[in-house]
Coordinates of C-alpha atoms and ligand atoms in Angstrom, one line a residue:
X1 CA 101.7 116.1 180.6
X2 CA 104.8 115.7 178.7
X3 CA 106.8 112.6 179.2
X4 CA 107.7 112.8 175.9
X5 CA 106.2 109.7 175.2
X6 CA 106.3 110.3 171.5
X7 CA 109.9 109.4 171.6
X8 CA 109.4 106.1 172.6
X9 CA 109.4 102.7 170.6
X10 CA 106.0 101.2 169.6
X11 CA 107.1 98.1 171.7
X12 CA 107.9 100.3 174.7
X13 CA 104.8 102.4 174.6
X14 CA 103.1 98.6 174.2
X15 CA 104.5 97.4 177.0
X16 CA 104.3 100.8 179.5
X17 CA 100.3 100.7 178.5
X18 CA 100.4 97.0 179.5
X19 CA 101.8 97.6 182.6
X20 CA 99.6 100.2 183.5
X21 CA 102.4 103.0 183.6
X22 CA 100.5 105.0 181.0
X23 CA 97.2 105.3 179.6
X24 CA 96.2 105.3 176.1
X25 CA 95.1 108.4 176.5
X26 CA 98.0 110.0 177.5
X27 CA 100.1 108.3 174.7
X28 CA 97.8 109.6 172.1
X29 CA 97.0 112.9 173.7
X30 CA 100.8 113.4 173.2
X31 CA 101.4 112.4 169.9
X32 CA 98.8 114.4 168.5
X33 CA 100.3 117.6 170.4
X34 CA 103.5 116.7 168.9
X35 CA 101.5 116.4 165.4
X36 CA 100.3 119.6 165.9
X37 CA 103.8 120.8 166.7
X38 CA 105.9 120.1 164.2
X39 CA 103.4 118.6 161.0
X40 CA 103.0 122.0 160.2
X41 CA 106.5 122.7 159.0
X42 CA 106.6 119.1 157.6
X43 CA 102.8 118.4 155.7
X44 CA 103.4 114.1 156.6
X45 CA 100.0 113.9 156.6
X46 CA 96.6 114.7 154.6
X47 CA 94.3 113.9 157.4
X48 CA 94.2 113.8 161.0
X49 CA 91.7 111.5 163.2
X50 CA 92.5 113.5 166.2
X51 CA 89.0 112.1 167.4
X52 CA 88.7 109.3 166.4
X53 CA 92.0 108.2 167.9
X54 CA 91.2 109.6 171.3
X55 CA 87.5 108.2 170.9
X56 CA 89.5 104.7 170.0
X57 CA 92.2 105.1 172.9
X58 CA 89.6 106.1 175.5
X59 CA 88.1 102.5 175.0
X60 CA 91.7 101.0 174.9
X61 CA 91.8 102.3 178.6
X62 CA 89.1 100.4 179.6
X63 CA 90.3 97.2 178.2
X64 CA 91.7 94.3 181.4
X65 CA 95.4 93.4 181.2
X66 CA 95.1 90.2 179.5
X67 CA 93.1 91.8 176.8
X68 CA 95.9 94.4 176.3
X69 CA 98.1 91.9 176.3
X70 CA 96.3 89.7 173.6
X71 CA 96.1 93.1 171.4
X72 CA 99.7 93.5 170.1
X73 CA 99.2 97.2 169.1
X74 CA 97.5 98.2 171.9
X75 CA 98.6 100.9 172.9
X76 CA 100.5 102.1 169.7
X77 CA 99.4 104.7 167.1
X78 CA 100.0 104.4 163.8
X79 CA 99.9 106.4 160.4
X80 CA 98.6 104.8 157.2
X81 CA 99.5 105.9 153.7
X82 CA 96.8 107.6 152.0
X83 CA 95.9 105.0 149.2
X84 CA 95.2 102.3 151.5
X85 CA 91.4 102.5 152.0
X86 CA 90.0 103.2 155.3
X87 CA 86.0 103.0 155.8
X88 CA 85.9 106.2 158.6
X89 CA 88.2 108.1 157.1
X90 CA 88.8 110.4 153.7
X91 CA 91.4 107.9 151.2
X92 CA 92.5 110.1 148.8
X93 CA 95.8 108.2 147.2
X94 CA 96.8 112.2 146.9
X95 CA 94.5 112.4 143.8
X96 CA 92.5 115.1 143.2
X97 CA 90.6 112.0 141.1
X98 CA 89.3 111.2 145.0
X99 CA 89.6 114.3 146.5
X100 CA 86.3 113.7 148.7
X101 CA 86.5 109.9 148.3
X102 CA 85.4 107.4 151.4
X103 CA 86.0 103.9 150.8
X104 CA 83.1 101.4 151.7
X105 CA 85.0 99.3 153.5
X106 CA 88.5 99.2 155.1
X107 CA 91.6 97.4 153.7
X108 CA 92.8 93.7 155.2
X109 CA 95.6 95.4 156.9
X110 CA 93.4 98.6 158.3
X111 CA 91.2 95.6 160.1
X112 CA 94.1 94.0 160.9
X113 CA 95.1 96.6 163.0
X114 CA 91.9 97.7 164.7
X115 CA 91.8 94.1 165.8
X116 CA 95.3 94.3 166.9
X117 CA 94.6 97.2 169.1
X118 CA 96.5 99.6 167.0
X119 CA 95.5 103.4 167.0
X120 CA 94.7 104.9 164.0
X121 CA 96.2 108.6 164.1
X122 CA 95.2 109.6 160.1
X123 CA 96.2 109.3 156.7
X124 CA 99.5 110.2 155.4
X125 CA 100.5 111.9 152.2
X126 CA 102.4 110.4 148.7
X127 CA 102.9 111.1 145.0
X128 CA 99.1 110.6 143.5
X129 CA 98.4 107.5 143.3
X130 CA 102.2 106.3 144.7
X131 CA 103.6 107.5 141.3
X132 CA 107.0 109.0 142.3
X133 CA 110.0 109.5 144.2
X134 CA 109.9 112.8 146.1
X135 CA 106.2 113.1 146.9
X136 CA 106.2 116.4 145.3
X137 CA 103.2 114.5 143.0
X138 CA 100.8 114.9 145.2
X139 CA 97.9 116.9 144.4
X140 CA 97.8 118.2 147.7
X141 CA 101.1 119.7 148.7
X142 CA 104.4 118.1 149.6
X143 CA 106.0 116.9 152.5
X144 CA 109.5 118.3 153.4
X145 CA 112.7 115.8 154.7
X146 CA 112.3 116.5 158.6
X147 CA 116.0 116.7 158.1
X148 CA 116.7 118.9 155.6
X149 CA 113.0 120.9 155.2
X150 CA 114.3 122.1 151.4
X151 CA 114.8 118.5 150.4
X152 CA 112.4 115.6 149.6
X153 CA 111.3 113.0 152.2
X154 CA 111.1 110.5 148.9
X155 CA 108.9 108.9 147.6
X156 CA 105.7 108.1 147.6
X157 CA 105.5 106.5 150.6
X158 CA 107.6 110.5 151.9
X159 CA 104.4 111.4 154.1
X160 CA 104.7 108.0 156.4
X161 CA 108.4 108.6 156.2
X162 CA 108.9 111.3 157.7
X163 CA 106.0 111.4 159.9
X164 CA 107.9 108.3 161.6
X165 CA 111.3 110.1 161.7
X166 CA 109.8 113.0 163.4
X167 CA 108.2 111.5 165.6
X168 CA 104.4 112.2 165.0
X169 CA 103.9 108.6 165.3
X170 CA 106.5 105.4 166.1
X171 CA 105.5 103.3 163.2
X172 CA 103.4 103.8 159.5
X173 CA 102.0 101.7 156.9
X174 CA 103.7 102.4 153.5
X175 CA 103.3 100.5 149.9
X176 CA 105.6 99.6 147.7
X177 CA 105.7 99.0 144.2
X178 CA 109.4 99.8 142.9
X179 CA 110.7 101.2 146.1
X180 CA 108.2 103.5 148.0
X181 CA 108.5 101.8 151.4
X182 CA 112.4 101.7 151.2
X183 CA 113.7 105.1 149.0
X184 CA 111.8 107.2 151.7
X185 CA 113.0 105.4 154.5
X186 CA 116.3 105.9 153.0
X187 CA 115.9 109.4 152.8
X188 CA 114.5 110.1 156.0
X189 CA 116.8 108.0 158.3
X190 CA 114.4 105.1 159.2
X191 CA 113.5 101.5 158.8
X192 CA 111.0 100.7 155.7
X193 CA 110.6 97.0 154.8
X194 CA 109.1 95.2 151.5
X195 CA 107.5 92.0 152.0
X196 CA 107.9 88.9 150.1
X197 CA 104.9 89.7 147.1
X198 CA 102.1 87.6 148.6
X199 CA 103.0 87.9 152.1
X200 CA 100.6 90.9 152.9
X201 CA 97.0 91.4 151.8
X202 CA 96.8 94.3 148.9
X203 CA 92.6 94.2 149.3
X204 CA 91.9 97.4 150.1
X205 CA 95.3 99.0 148.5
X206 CA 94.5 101.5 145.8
X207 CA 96.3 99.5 143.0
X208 CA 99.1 101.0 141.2
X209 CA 101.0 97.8 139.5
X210 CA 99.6 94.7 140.8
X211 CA 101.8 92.3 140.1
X212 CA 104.8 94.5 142.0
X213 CA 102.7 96.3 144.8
X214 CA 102.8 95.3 148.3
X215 CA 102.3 97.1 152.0
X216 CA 104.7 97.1 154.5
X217 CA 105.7 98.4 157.8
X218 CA 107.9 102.1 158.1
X219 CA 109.7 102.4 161.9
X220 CA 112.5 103.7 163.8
X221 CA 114.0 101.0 165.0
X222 CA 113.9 96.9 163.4
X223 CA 111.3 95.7 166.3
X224 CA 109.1 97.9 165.4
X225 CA 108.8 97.2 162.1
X226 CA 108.6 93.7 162.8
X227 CA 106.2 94.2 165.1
X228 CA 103.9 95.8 162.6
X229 CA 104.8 93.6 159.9
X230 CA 103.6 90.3 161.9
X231 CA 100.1 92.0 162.9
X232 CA 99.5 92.7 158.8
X233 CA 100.9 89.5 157.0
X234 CA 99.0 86.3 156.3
X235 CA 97.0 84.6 153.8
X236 CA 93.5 87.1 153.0
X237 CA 90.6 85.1 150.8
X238 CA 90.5 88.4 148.9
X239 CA 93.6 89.1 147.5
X240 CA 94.6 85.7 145.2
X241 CA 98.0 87.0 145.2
X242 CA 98.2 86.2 149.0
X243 CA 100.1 83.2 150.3
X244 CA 99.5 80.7 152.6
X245 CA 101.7 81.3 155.9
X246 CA 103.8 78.6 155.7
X247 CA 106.5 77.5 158.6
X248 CA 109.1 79.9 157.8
X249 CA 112.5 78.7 157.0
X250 CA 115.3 78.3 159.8
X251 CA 117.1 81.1 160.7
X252 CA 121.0 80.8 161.2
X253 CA 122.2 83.0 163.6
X254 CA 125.1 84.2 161.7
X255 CA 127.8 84.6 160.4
X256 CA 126.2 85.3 157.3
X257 CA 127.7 84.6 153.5
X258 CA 126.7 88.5 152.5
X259 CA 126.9 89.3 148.6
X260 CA 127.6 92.6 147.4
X261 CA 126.7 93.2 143.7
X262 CA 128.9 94.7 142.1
X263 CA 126.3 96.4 139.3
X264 CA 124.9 98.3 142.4
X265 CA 128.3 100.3 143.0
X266 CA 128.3 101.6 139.0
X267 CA 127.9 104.4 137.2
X268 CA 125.1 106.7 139.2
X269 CA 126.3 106.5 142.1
X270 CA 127.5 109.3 144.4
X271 CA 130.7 108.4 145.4
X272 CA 129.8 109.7 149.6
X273 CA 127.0 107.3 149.7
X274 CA 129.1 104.2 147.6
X275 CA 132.1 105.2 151.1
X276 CA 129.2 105.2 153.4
X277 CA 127.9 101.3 152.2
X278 CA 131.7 100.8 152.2
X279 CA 132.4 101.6 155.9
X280 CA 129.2 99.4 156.6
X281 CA 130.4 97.0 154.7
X282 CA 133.8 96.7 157.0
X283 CA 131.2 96.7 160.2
X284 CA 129.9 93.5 158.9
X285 CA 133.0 91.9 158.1
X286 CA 134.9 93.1 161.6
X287 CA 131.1 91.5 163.3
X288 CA 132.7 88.2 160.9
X289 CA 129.9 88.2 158.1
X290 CA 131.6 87.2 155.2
X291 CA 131.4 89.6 152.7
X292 CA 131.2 88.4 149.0
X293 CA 131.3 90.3 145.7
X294 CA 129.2 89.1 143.3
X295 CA 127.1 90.0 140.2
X296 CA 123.5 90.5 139.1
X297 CA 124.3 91.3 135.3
X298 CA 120.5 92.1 134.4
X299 CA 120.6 94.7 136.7
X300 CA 120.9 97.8 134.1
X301 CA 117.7 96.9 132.7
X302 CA 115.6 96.8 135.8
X303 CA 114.4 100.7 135.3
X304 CA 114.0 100.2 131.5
X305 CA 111.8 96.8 132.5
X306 CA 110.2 98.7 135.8
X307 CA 109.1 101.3 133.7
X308 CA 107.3 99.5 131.4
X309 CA 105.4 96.6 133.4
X310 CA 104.9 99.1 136.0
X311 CA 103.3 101.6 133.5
X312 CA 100.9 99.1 131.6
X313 CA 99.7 97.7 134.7
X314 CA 99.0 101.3 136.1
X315 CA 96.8 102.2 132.4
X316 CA 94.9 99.2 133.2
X317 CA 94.2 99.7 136.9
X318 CA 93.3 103.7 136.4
X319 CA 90.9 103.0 133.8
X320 CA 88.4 102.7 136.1
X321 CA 88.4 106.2 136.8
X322 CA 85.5 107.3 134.8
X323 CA 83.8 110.4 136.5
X324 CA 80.9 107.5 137.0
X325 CA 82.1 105.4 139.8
X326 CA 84.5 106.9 142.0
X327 CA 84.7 110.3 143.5
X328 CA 85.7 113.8 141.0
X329 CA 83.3 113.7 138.1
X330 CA 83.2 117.1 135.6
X331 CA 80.1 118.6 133.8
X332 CA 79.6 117.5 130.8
X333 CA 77.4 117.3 127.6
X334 CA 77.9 113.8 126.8
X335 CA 79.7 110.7 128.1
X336 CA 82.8 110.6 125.9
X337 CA 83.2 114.4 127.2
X338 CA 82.5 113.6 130.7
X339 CA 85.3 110.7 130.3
X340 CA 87.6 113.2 128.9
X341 CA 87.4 116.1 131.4
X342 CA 87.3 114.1 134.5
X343 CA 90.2 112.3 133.6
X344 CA 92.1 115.4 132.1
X345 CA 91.1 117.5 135.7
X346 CA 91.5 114.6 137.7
X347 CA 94.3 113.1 136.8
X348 CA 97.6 115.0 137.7
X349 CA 101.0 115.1 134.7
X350 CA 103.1 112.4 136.6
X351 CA 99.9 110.1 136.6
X352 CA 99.0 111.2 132.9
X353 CA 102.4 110.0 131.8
X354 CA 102.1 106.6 133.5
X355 CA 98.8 106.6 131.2
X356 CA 99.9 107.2 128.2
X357 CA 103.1 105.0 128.8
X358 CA 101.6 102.3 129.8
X359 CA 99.3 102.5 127.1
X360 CA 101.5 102.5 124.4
X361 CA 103.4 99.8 125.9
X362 CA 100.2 97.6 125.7
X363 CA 98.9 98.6 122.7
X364 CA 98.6 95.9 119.6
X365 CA 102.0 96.2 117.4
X366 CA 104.1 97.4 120.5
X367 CA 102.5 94.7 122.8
X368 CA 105.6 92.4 122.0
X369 CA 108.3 94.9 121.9
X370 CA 107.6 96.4 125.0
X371 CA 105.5 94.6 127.2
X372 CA 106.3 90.3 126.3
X373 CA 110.1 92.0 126.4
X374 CA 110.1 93.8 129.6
X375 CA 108.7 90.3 131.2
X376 CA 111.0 88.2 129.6
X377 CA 113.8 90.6 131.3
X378 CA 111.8 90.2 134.7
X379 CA 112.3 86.5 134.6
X380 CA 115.9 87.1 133.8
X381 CA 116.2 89.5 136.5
X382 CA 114.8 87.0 139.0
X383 CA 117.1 84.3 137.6
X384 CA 119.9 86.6 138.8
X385 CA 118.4 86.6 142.0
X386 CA 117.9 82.9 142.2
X387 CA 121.5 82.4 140.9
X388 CA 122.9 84.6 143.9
X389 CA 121.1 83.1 146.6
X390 CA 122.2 79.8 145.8
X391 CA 126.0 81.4 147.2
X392 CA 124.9 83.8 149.9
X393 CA 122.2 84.2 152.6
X394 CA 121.6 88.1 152.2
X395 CA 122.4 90.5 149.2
X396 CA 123.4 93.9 150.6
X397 CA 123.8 97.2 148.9
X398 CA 123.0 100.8 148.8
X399 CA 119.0 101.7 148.9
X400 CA 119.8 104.1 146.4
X401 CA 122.4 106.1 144.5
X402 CA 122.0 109.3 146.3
X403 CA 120.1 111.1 149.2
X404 CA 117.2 113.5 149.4
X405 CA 117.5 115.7 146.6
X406 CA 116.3 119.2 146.8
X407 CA 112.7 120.3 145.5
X408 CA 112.3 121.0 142.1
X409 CA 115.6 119.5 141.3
X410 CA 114.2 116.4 139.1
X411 CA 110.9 117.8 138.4
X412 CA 111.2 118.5 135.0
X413 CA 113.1 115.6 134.3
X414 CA 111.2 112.4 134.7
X415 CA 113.9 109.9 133.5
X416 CA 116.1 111.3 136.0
X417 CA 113.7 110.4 138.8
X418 CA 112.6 107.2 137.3
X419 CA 117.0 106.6 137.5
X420 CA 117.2 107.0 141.0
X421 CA 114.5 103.7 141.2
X422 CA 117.5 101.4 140.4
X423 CA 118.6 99.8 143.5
X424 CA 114.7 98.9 144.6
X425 CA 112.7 98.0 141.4
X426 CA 114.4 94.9 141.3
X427 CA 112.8 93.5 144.4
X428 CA 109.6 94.0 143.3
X429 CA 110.7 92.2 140.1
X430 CA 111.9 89.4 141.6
X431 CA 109.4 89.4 144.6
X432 CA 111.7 89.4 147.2
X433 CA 111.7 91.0 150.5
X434 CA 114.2 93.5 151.1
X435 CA 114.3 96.2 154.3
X436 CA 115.8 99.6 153.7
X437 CA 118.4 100.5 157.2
X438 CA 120.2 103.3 158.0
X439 CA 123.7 102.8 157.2
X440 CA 125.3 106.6 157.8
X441 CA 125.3 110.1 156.9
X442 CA 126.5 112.8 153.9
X443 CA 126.2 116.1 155.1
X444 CA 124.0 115.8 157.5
X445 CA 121.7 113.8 155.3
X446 CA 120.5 110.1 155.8
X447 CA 122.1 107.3 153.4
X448 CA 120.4 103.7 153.3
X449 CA 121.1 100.3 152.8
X450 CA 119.5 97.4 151.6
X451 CA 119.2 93.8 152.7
X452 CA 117.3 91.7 150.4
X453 CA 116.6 88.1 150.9
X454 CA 115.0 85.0 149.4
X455 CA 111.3 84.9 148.6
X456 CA 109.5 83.7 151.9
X457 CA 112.8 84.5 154.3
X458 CA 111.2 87.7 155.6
X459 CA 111.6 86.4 159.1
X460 CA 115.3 85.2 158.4
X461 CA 115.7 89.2 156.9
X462 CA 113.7 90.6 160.5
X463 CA 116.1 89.0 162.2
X464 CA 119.4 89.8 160.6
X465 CA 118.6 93.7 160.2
X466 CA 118.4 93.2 164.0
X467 CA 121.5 92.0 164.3
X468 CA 122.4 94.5 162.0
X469 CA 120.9 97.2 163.7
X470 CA 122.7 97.0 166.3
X471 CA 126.1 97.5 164.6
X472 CA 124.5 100.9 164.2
X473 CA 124.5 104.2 166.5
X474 CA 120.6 104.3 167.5
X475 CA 118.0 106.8 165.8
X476 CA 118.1 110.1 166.8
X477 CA 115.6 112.8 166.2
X478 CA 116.3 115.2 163.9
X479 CA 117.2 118.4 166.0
X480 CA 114.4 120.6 164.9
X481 CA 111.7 118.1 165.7
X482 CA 113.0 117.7 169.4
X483 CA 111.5 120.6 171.2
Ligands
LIG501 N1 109.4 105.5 142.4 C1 108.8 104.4 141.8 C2 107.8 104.9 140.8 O1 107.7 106.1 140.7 C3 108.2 103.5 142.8 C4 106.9 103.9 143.3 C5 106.3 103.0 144.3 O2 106.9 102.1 144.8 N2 105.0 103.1 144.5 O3 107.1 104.2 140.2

């Protein structure tokens, strides 16, 4: 059958299993078909559990009303980023490092949504180890912009991405550490949301920066990522980062006091996408948002400070891969070889340059330079932050300076990449939520923007990219994906 149920909102296709008007079956049975469709031209994911999700949806179907109803996701399949680990399935983090790795246990938020009825489709690709922009890092291969197929979905979350905006499934789990969730959502004309650091479990997320990472929930439309967001978040006893799930704030109903920072429109940005957050802009003053410039002045050294916090944390966190405990391993004579090779073979060059970056930036005599520095500038940059929401309800402005770039076009030139980070490493600096929207189009390409909020307001932030949202023409699928 084809009702084209893969077009369909995770809420909807909730709500028709519900009611009886589908099966699971049938919902599955037709996203995988469309998997198998279009993923070829696309590569969104590195795994597919085509039998284990039918195996799972089969038992779905024999579930009563009321327990359907208890089980949010039910119903609903879903993609999950590669370097979140998942017990019956391969977790690679797009490493060659854990090429034939299987976790022994799943992540917080993979039980979380077993238990919510959610069904698992497979594992979606990233830049190894969610170092990058384009997800052209992976070891595997890359995954094209269902938009544009010679341009990048971004980065590293692009697998998820663009598995969402073609419609292989309605919602994905992403992670993001200095904009992974939102850049590729950006890119690929979706919804991608960052969480308040501490709202959602990392056990079980392959760390990459620990002190910035954090999962979130990729979707078409606002509800969909809120419904995913509220099955994952809450408190975990094994992640001490996570909070307790406190009464969240109020939330006004609008008109909000918006502020626009003015560091965000600078130098780096292409002018098309700067006229697109324009035009939105006007959309949310005509809607009677007041719309207020303002300034975050520590804003031009959030890459500098990203890219050395991020870095040191990453040397630290990869150190574990040894060639004795996890997954690849090399022949060798001895063990300072066998530590050598593994981690030469293993490890790909965007990863290696983390390494050795981080390294440096840790290592005694720089240690104060680089790394005491970088956090000092974190606390200023969160000051900024601080300062602004004491004036506004929401900061808006551009996800990032540009759209999907071609491939190969910043390959050989790292800082380049690591520039296009600007608009989203500050909200893992800082903490803050922040949800990437669709805002409008440059030739034919997505552009995003960015609502960021305070720390803990992520269901004040839900609920004005809703309102938002519907400012907005709805999501379309790309032409090529729709059959
Ligand atoms: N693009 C950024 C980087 O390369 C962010 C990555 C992420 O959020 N995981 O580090």
């Amino acid at each position: 059958m084809s009702n084209r149920l893969w077009t369909e909102e995770a809420v909807r296709l909730h709500e028709m299993f519900v009611a009886g008007k589908v099966s699971c079956e049938e919902i599955v049975q037709d996203h995988l078909e469309h998997l198998a469709a279009v993923d070829p031209g696309i590569g969104a994911f590195l795994h597919v559990a085509a039998d284990q999700a039918l195996a799972q949806a089969k038992e779905a179907d024999r579930w009563s009303t009321e327990e359907r109803q208890m089980r949010p996701l039910s119903g609903v399949p879903i993609a999950v980023k590669d370097n979140i680990v998942t017990q019956r399935m391969p977790t690679t983090a797009a490493s060659r490092m854990l090429e034939k790795f299987y976790a022994p246990y799943n992540a917080t938020v993979v039980e979380k949504l077993y238990a919510a009825g959610g069904i698992l489709m497979g594992k979606t690709n990233l830049d190894e180890f969610a170092m990058g922009s384009s997800t052209e890092h992976s070891a595997f291969h890359p995954t094209r912009n269902p938009w544009q197929r010679d341009r990048v979905p971004g980065g590293s979350s692009g697998g998820s991405a663009a598995a969402v905006a073609a419609g292989m499934v309605p919602i994905a789990l992403g992670s993001d550490t200095g904009g992974s969730i939102r850049q590729p959502a950006a890119y690929c004309g979706i919804v991608g949301m960052k969480p308040t650091y501490g709202r959602v479990s990392r056990y079980g997320l392959i760390a990459f920066a620990s002190s910035l990472d954090q999962i979130g929930p990729m979707a078409r439309t606002v509800r969909d990522a809120a419904l995913l967001y509220h099955v994952i978040e809450g408190p975990d006893a094994r992640d001490a980062t996570s909070l307790p799930l406190t009464a969240s704030p109020p939330t006004r109903s609008g008109p909000w006091r918006i502020g626009v920072p003015r560091e965000y429109f600078q130098e780096g940005i292409d002018p098309r996408v700067g006229d697109v957050i324009d035009r939105y802009l006007r959309r949310l003053s005509d809607a009677g948002h007041e719309i207020r410039d303002l300034s975050l002045p520590h804003t031009r050294y959030a890459v500098a400070t990203y890219y050395l916090i991020a870095p040191a944390e990453a040397s630290s966190n990869l150190a574990r891969y040894d060639g004795v405990r996890y997954g690849f391993r090399c022949d060798a004579r001895d063990l300072v070889s066998l530590y050598e090779r593994t981690r030469d073979e293993g490890f790909g060059p965007e990863v290696k340059r983390r390494i050795l970056l981080g390294t440096h930036a840790l290592s005694s005599g720089y240690y104060d330079a680089y790394y005491l520095t970088a956090q000092k500038v974190r606390t200023l940059i969160r000051q900024d932050f601080d300062a602004a929401f004491n004036a506004v309800d929401f900061v808006v402005a551009p996800t990032t300076p540009d759209v999907a770039f071609r491939f190969g076009e910043r390959d050989d030139d790292p800082l380049k990449m690591y520039l296009g980070d600007i608009y989203t490493v500050t909200a893992n600096l800082a903490g803050l939520p922040a949800i990437s929207l669709p805002a409008g189009w440059v030739d034919g390409l997505p552009v995003g923007v960015q609502w960021m909020a305070r720390p803990l307001f992520d269901n004040a932030l839900l609920d004005a990219a809703q309102a938002a949202e519907a400012l907005m023409p709805p999501f379309q699928f790309p032409q090529e994906v729709r059959e």
